[in-house]
Short mmCIF file of C-alpha atoms and ligand atoms in Angstrom, two decimals:
data_model
loop_
_atom_site.label_atom_id
_atom_site.label_comp_id
_atom_site.label_asym_id
_atom_site.label_seq_id
_atom_site.Cartn_x
_atom_site.Cartn_y
_atom_site.Cartn_z
CA MET A 14 84.99 -4.48 18.72
CA LYS A 15 82.15 -5.45 16.58
CA VAL A 16 79.55 -7.69 16.43
CA LEU A 17 78.32 -9.41 13.62
CA ASN A 18 75.03 -11.67 13.81
CA PHE A 19 74.25 -13.57 10.91
CA GLY A 20 70.90 -15.06 11.51
CA SER A 21 67.66 -15.49 10.43
CA LEU A 22 64.91 -13.11 9.55
CA ASN A 23 61.38 -13.90 9.77
CA LEU A 24 57.79 -12.85 9.58
CA ASP A 25 56.22 -14.63 12.67
CA LEU A 26 52.19 -15.29 12.67
CA VAL A 27 50.89 -15.43 16.21
CA TYR A 28 47.87 -17.59 16.94
CA GLN A 29 46.71 -17.44 20.20
CA MET A 30 45.07 -20.53 21.28
CA GLU A 31 43.50 -22.23 23.83
CA HIS A 32 45.71 -25.47 23.66
CA PHE A 33 47.77 -26.26 20.56
CA ILE A 34 45.94 -27.79 17.76
CA ARG A 35 45.97 -31.97 18.15
CA ALA A 36 46.22 -34.23 15.04
CA GLY A 37 42.82 -33.71 13.22
CA GLU A 38 42.04 -31.41 14.67
CA THR A 39 39.90 -27.68 13.96
CA PHE A 40 40.07 -25.42 15.96
CA ALA A 41 39.72 -21.33 16.03
CA ALA A 42 42.12 -18.90 17.29
CA SER A 43 41.47 -16.22 19.08
CA ARG A 44 43.32 -13.82 17.86
CA LEU A 45 46.16 -13.12 15.27
CA ASP A 46 49.20 -10.46 15.80
CA LYS A 47 51.74 -10.16 12.99
CA PHE A 48 55.18 -9.34 14.80
CA PRO A 49 59.19 -8.99 13.27
CA GLY A 50 61.03 -12.30 14.86
CA GLY A 51 63.78 -14.80 13.94
CA LYS A 52 65.90 -15.57 15.85
CA GLY A 53 68.70 -13.76 14.16
CA LEU A 54 66.60 -10.61 14.23
CA ASN A 55 65.50 -11.07 18.11
CA GLN A 56 69.03 -11.66 18.97
CA SER A 57 70.29 -8.86 16.92
CA ILE A 58 67.89 -6.27 18.40
CA ALA A 59 68.16 -7.80 22.10
CA LEU A 60 72.83 -6.83 21.47
CA ALA A 61 71.69 -3.67 19.89
CA ARG A 62 69.43 -2.47 22.55
CA ALA A 63 71.52 -3.57 25.87
CA GLY A 64 74.46 -1.55 23.59
CA ALA A 65 76.59 -3.91 21.22
CA GLU A 66 77.67 -2.34 18.15
CA VAL A 67 75.71 -4.95 15.68
CA TYR A 68 75.55 -5.48 12.62
CA HIS A 69 72.56 -8.13 10.55
CA GLY A 70 74.08 -10.48 8.55
CA GLY A 71 71.56 -12.43 6.08
CA ASN A 72 68.49 -12.37 3.61
CA VAL A 73 64.97 -11.56 3.07
CA GLY A 74 62.96 -11.59 0.00
CA PRO A 75 60.62 -8.88 -1.70
CA ASP A 76 58.03 -8.73 1.30
CA GLY A 77 61.14 -8.74 4.15
CA GLU A 78 61.89 -4.48 3.94
CA ALA A 79 59.62 -3.74 7.19
CA LEU A 80 61.81 -6.67 9.76
CA VAL A 81 65.26 -4.69 7.84
CA GLU A 82 63.20 -1.11 9.04
CA THR A 83 62.82 -3.02 12.64
CA LEU A 84 66.17 -3.42 12.84
CA GLY A 85 67.09 -0.34 11.88
CA ASN A 86 65.02 1.36 14.29
CA ALA A 87 66.43 -0.98 17.11
CA GLY A 88 70.12 0.21 15.76
CA VAL A 89 71.22 -2.20 13.85
CA ASP A 90 73.36 -2.08 10.31
CA THR A 91 71.67 -3.57 8.18
CA ARG A 92 74.15 -2.79 4.95
CA LEU A 93 75.17 -6.37 5.01
CA ILE A 94 71.80 -7.43 4.70
CA ARG A 95 71.08 -9.18 0.84
CA ARG A 96 67.69 -8.99 -1.24
CA VAL A 97 66.47 -12.32 -2.58
CA GLU A 98 64.32 -13.29 -4.99
CA GLU A 99 62.49 -15.83 -2.51
CA VAL A 100 59.98 -14.89 0.08
CA THR A 101 61.17 -13.83 3.49
CA GLY A 102 61.42 -16.76 5.84
CA HIS A 103 58.65 -16.90 8.72
CA ALA A 104 57.17 -18.78 11.31
CA VAL A 105 53.19 -19.90 12.45
CA ILE A 106 53.35 -19.72 16.17
CA GLN A 107 50.77 -21.39 18.08
CA VAL A 108 50.37 -19.44 21.42
CA ASP A 109 48.58 -21.01 24.25
CA SER A 110 46.93 -19.27 27.67
CA ARG A 111 50.34 -20.30 29.75
CA GLY A 112 51.83 -18.84 27.18
CA ASP A 113 54.04 -21.25 25.97
CA ASN A 114 54.58 -21.74 21.94
CA SER A 115 55.07 -24.14 19.35
CA ILE A 116 56.69 -23.18 15.90
CA ILE A 117 56.33 -24.20 12.49
CA LEU A 118 59.82 -22.40 10.18
CA TYR A 119 59.59 -21.87 6.64
CA GLY A 120 62.89 -21.23 5.75
CA GLY A 121 61.99 -19.45 2.97
CA ALA A 122 65.02 -16.57 2.17
CA ASN A 123 67.19 -17.66 5.07
CA MET A 124 68.26 -20.47 3.22
CA ARG A 125 69.83 -18.68 0.26
CA VAL A 126 72.76 -17.52 1.58
CA THR A 127 76.20 -18.21 -0.64
CA SER A 128 79.11 -18.58 -0.52
CA GLY A 129 80.37 -15.08 -1.71
CA GLN A 130 78.26 -13.55 0.13
CA ILE A 131 79.21 -14.59 3.03
CA ASP A 132 83.21 -13.91 1.99
CA GLN A 133 82.39 -9.95 1.61
CA VAL A 134 80.20 -9.84 4.92
CA LEU A 135 83.06 -11.21 6.56
CA GLU A 136 85.51 -8.89 4.77
CA GLU A 137 84.09 -6.05 7.46
CA PHE A 138 85.70 -7.86 10.16
CA ALA A 139 88.53 -8.04 11.86
CA PRO A 140 90.02 -10.55 14.18
CA GLY A 141 88.84 -10.01 18.10
CA ASP A 142 85.21 -9.17 16.57
CA TYR A 143 82.13 -11.35 17.59
CA LEU A 144 79.97 -13.45 15.37
CA ILE A 145 76.35 -14.58 16.84
CA LEU A 146 75.02 -17.87 15.10
CA GLN A 147 72.01 -19.61 15.23
CA ASN A 148 70.51 -22.42 13.28
CA GLU A 149 68.20 -20.71 11.01
CA ILE A 150 70.38 -20.55 7.75
CA ASN A 151 72.25 -22.49 5.28
CA ARG A 152 75.75 -22.55 5.30
CA VAL A 153 76.70 -22.03 9.12
CA GLY A 154 79.50 -24.35 9.11
CA GLU A 155 81.20 -22.59 6.24
CA ILE A 156 80.85 -18.83 8.41
CA ILE A 157 82.50 -21.14 10.93
CA GLU A 158 85.24 -22.21 9.20
CA LYS A 159 86.21 -18.91 7.32
CA ALA A 160 85.09 -16.62 10.52
CA PHE A 161 87.68 -19.06 12.17
CA GLU A 162 90.03 -18.20 10.09
CA LYS A 163 89.50 -14.91 10.74
CA GLY A 164 90.31 -14.38 14.45
CA MET A 165 86.66 -13.67 14.93
CA LEU A 166 85.44 -15.10 18.12
CA ILE A 167 82.58 -17.19 16.99
CA VAL A 168 79.27 -17.77 19.85
CA LEU A 169 76.88 -20.63 18.88
CA ASN A 170 73.27 -20.83 20.29
CA PRO A 171 72.93 -23.87 18.79
CA SER A 172 68.88 -23.64 18.55
CA PRO A 173 66.56 -25.00 16.28
CA MET A 174 69.17 -27.99 17.16
CA ASN A 175 68.52 -30.46 14.77
CA GLU A 176 70.73 -32.89 12.81
CA GLU A 177 73.62 -30.38 11.34
CA ILE A 178 74.25 -29.16 14.57
CA ARG A 179 76.61 -32.28 14.86
CA LYS A 180 78.17 -31.73 11.84
CA LEU A 181 79.43 -27.89 12.47
CA PRO A 182 82.82 -27.28 12.83
CA LEU A 183 82.70 -26.99 16.38
CA GLU A 184 86.10 -26.96 18.07
CA LYS A 185 85.61 -23.62 16.42
CA VAL A 186 83.63 -22.39 18.59
CA SER A 187 83.83 -19.65 21.45
CA PHE A 188 80.34 -19.21 23.74
CA PHE A 189 78.01 -21.64 22.71
CA LEU A 190 74.31 -20.78 24.98
CA LEU A 191 72.18 -23.20 24.55
CA ASN A 192 69.48 -24.67 26.73
CA GLU A 193 68.98 -28.24 28.54
CA ILE A 194 67.09 -30.04 25.72
CA GLU A 195 69.38 -28.22 22.95
CA GLY A 196 72.30 -29.53 26.01
CA GLU A 197 71.08 -33.24 26.13
CA GLU A 198 70.36 -33.60 22.27
CA LEU A 199 74.16 -32.56 21.91
CA THR A 200 75.85 -34.75 24.53
CA GLY A 201 73.29 -37.10 25.62
CA LYS A 202 73.50 -35.82 29.07
CA ARG A 203 70.63 -35.53 31.11
CA GLU A 204 72.01 -33.62 34.16
CA PRO A 205 72.89 -29.69 34.07
CA GLY A 206 76.13 -30.43 35.39
CA GLU A 207 77.17 -33.45 33.23
CA ILE A 208 75.80 -31.74 30.08
CA LEU A 209 78.21 -28.93 31.10
CA GLU A 210 80.76 -31.58 31.79
CA GLU A 211 80.50 -33.03 28.97
CA LEU A 212 80.50 -29.89 26.42
CA LEU A 213 83.89 -28.73 28.52
CA ILE A 214 85.34 -32.61 27.70
CA ARG A 215 84.91 -32.16 24.02
CA TYR A 216 85.40 -28.34 23.86
CA PRO A 217 87.84 -27.65 27.18
CA HIS A 218 88.44 -24.00 25.64
CA ALA A 219 84.70 -23.43 24.92
CA ARG A 220 82.59 -20.97 27.59
CA ILE A 221 79.34 -22.01 28.21
CA VAL A 222 75.72 -20.93 29.53
CA LEU A 223 73.32 -23.33 30.33
CA THR A 224 69.74 -21.94 30.58
CA LEU A 225 67.36 -24.17 32.30
CA GLY A 226 63.91 -22.69 32.62
CA GLY A 227 62.34 -21.98 36.07
CA LYS A 228 65.33 -23.00 37.23
CA GLY A 229 67.70 -20.25 36.02
CA SER A 230 71.31 -20.81 34.58
CA VAL A 231 74.67 -21.41 34.71
CA TYR A 232 78.05 -19.99 33.16
CA ALA A 233 80.57 -22.64 32.80
CA ASP A 234 84.10 -22.95 31.45
CA ALA A 235 87.16 -25.09 32.73
CA GLU A 236 87.88 -23.02 35.86
CA LYS A 237 84.08 -21.99 37.04
CA ARG A 238 80.70 -21.79 37.14
CA ILE A 239 77.90 -19.08 38.33
CA TYR A 240 74.50 -19.50 38.57
CA GLN A 241 71.83 -17.73 38.49
CA ASP A 242 68.28 -17.23 39.28
CA ILE A 243 65.51 -16.25 37.42
CA TYR A 244 63.25 -13.44 38.19
CA LYS A 245 59.68 -14.79 38.55
CA VAL A 246 57.38 -12.93 36.62
CA GLU A 247 53.40 -13.66 34.77
CA ALA A 248 54.55 -14.87 31.67
CA VAL A 249 52.53 -13.68 28.83
CA ASP A 250 54.70 -15.28 25.70
CA THR A 251 57.84 -17.07 26.23
CA THR A 252 58.44 -16.78 22.42
CA ALA A 253 62.13 -14.90 21.75
CA ALA A 254 62.62 -15.01 26.03
CA GLY A 255 66.07 -16.65 24.54
CA ASP A 256 66.60 -14.90 22.49
CA THR A 257 67.10 -12.14 24.66
CA PHE A 258 68.76 -13.96 27.41
CA THR A 259 71.32 -14.41 24.42
CA GLY A 260 71.46 -11.27 23.02
CA TYR A 261 71.48 -9.70 26.64
CA PHE A 262 74.33 -11.76 28.14
CA ILE A 263 76.94 -10.98 25.01
CA SER A 264 76.13 -7.86 24.50
CA THR A 265 76.94 -7.43 28.11
CA LEU A 266 80.09 -9.27 28.41
CA ILE A 267 81.24 -7.39 25.97
CA ARG A 268 80.30 -4.28 27.72
CA THR A 269 82.08 -5.28 31.35
CA GLY A 270 83.30 -8.51 31.00
CA SER A 271 81.84 -9.49 33.93
CA CYS A 272 80.25 -12.96 33.13
CA GLN A 273 78.04 -12.65 36.76
CA LYS A 274 77.13 -9.04 35.46
CA ALA A 275 75.93 -10.75 32.20
CA LEU A 276 74.03 -13.26 33.76
CA ASP A 277 72.23 -11.41 35.62
CA MET A 278 71.16 -8.69 33.15
CA ALA A 279 70.59 -11.58 30.53
CA ALA A 280 68.04 -13.13 33.93
CA ARG A 281 66.49 -8.96 33.79
CA ALA A 282 65.80 -9.42 30.20
CA SER A 283 64.34 -11.90 29.80
CA ALA A 284 61.33 -12.15 32.25
CA ILE A 285 60.17 -8.99 30.69
CA ALA A 286 60.54 -10.81 27.35
CA VAL A 287 58.30 -13.02 29.18
CA SER A 288 55.70 -10.34 30.14
CA ARG A 289 55.26 -9.44 26.86
CA LYS A 290 53.25 -10.69 23.58
CA GLY A 291 55.56 -11.19 20.28
CA ALA A 292 59.18 -12.06 19.20
CA ALA A 293 61.13 -8.35 18.45
CA PRO A 294 58.20 -6.56 20.17
CA SER A 295 58.54 -7.70 23.59
CA ILE A 296 62.56 -7.32 24.18
CA PRO A 297 63.47 -4.51 26.42
CA THR A 298 65.47 -1.46 26.28
CA LEU A 299 68.50 -1.26 28.87
CA ASP A 300 66.87 1.49 29.81
CA GLU A 301 63.74 -0.76 30.76
CA VAL A 302 65.73 -3.49 32.20
CA CYS A 303 68.18 -0.67 34.41
CA GLY A 304 64.85 0.04 35.76
CA ALA A 305 62.47 -2.21 36.11
CA GLY A 306 61.05 -3.05 39.68
CA ILE A 307 61.94 -7.14 39.09
O1 LIG B 21 63.28 -17.90 19.05
C1 LIG B 21 61.89 -17.50 18.66
C2 LIG B 21 61.81 -17.22 17.13
O2 LIG B 21 61.59 -18.65 17.08
C3 LIG B 21 60.28 -16.57 16.27
O3 LIG B 21 60.31 -15.43 16.30
C4 LIG B 21 60.44 -17.32 15.40
O4 LIG B 21 60.90 -16.49 14.17
C5 LIG B 21 61.60 -18.88 15.35
O5 LIG B 21 62.43 -17.86 14.27
#
């Protein structure tokens, strides 16, 4: 079974700050790091490190070759990545002293996905293959429609959440992986139980994973709910923790068929990611996750 992740590739500029910058304020960062990132790229790396056969679809500009190389080195198939004239997508990220982040995104090449490109990429896949999507590229709705026609299983991480998400053909999505804030914006409900109930009323055949920050995560479908605690670590940088969770959950689910095991591996891997700096570089290998004493 193949996994196609059609998603963003970003260059992350990460500024270490005592606190997030306020309106009108000028404040010096204590450190600048440049990391490969983008929710798409991060999730592809997590999927591959957790053992899946992953193909990445998406765009880079002339300044994005290092990102393609990073994916390749992690074991991701990069042959479906297109080169465009537009500058590569990038993110300006502030990380504060508690490890929290705030992100400015510039879509660039990520927003140059074309209809013809979608057809060409999907040609490589068959019914039953997985498609993973986030919300950092254009034409997400068209990709969902076409992949559904092909019989692919569609996984959506509706992040970053915006109005465009509501316009997507969400009834064609098999799996939602989202956090509480995204869940609230999508359903209008606040309590995790109510968010899950509302999503299952709207999409009764969907399978849902809701992450609850420090309170863990929960899997829900029409028949069952499974809860998972977090593994506690000292937070250094939370960037890409959600992406690591998504990649490890889907990859482990494909490998083992067990939601319980997938939630546990995702919780372990994202705890390790939180304890390290950067997006892609913080994503652990399977050996690290299995060997970690957490
Ligand atoms: O989820 C983390 C990612 O969000 C960063 O790598 C950044 O590029 C933004 O897309």
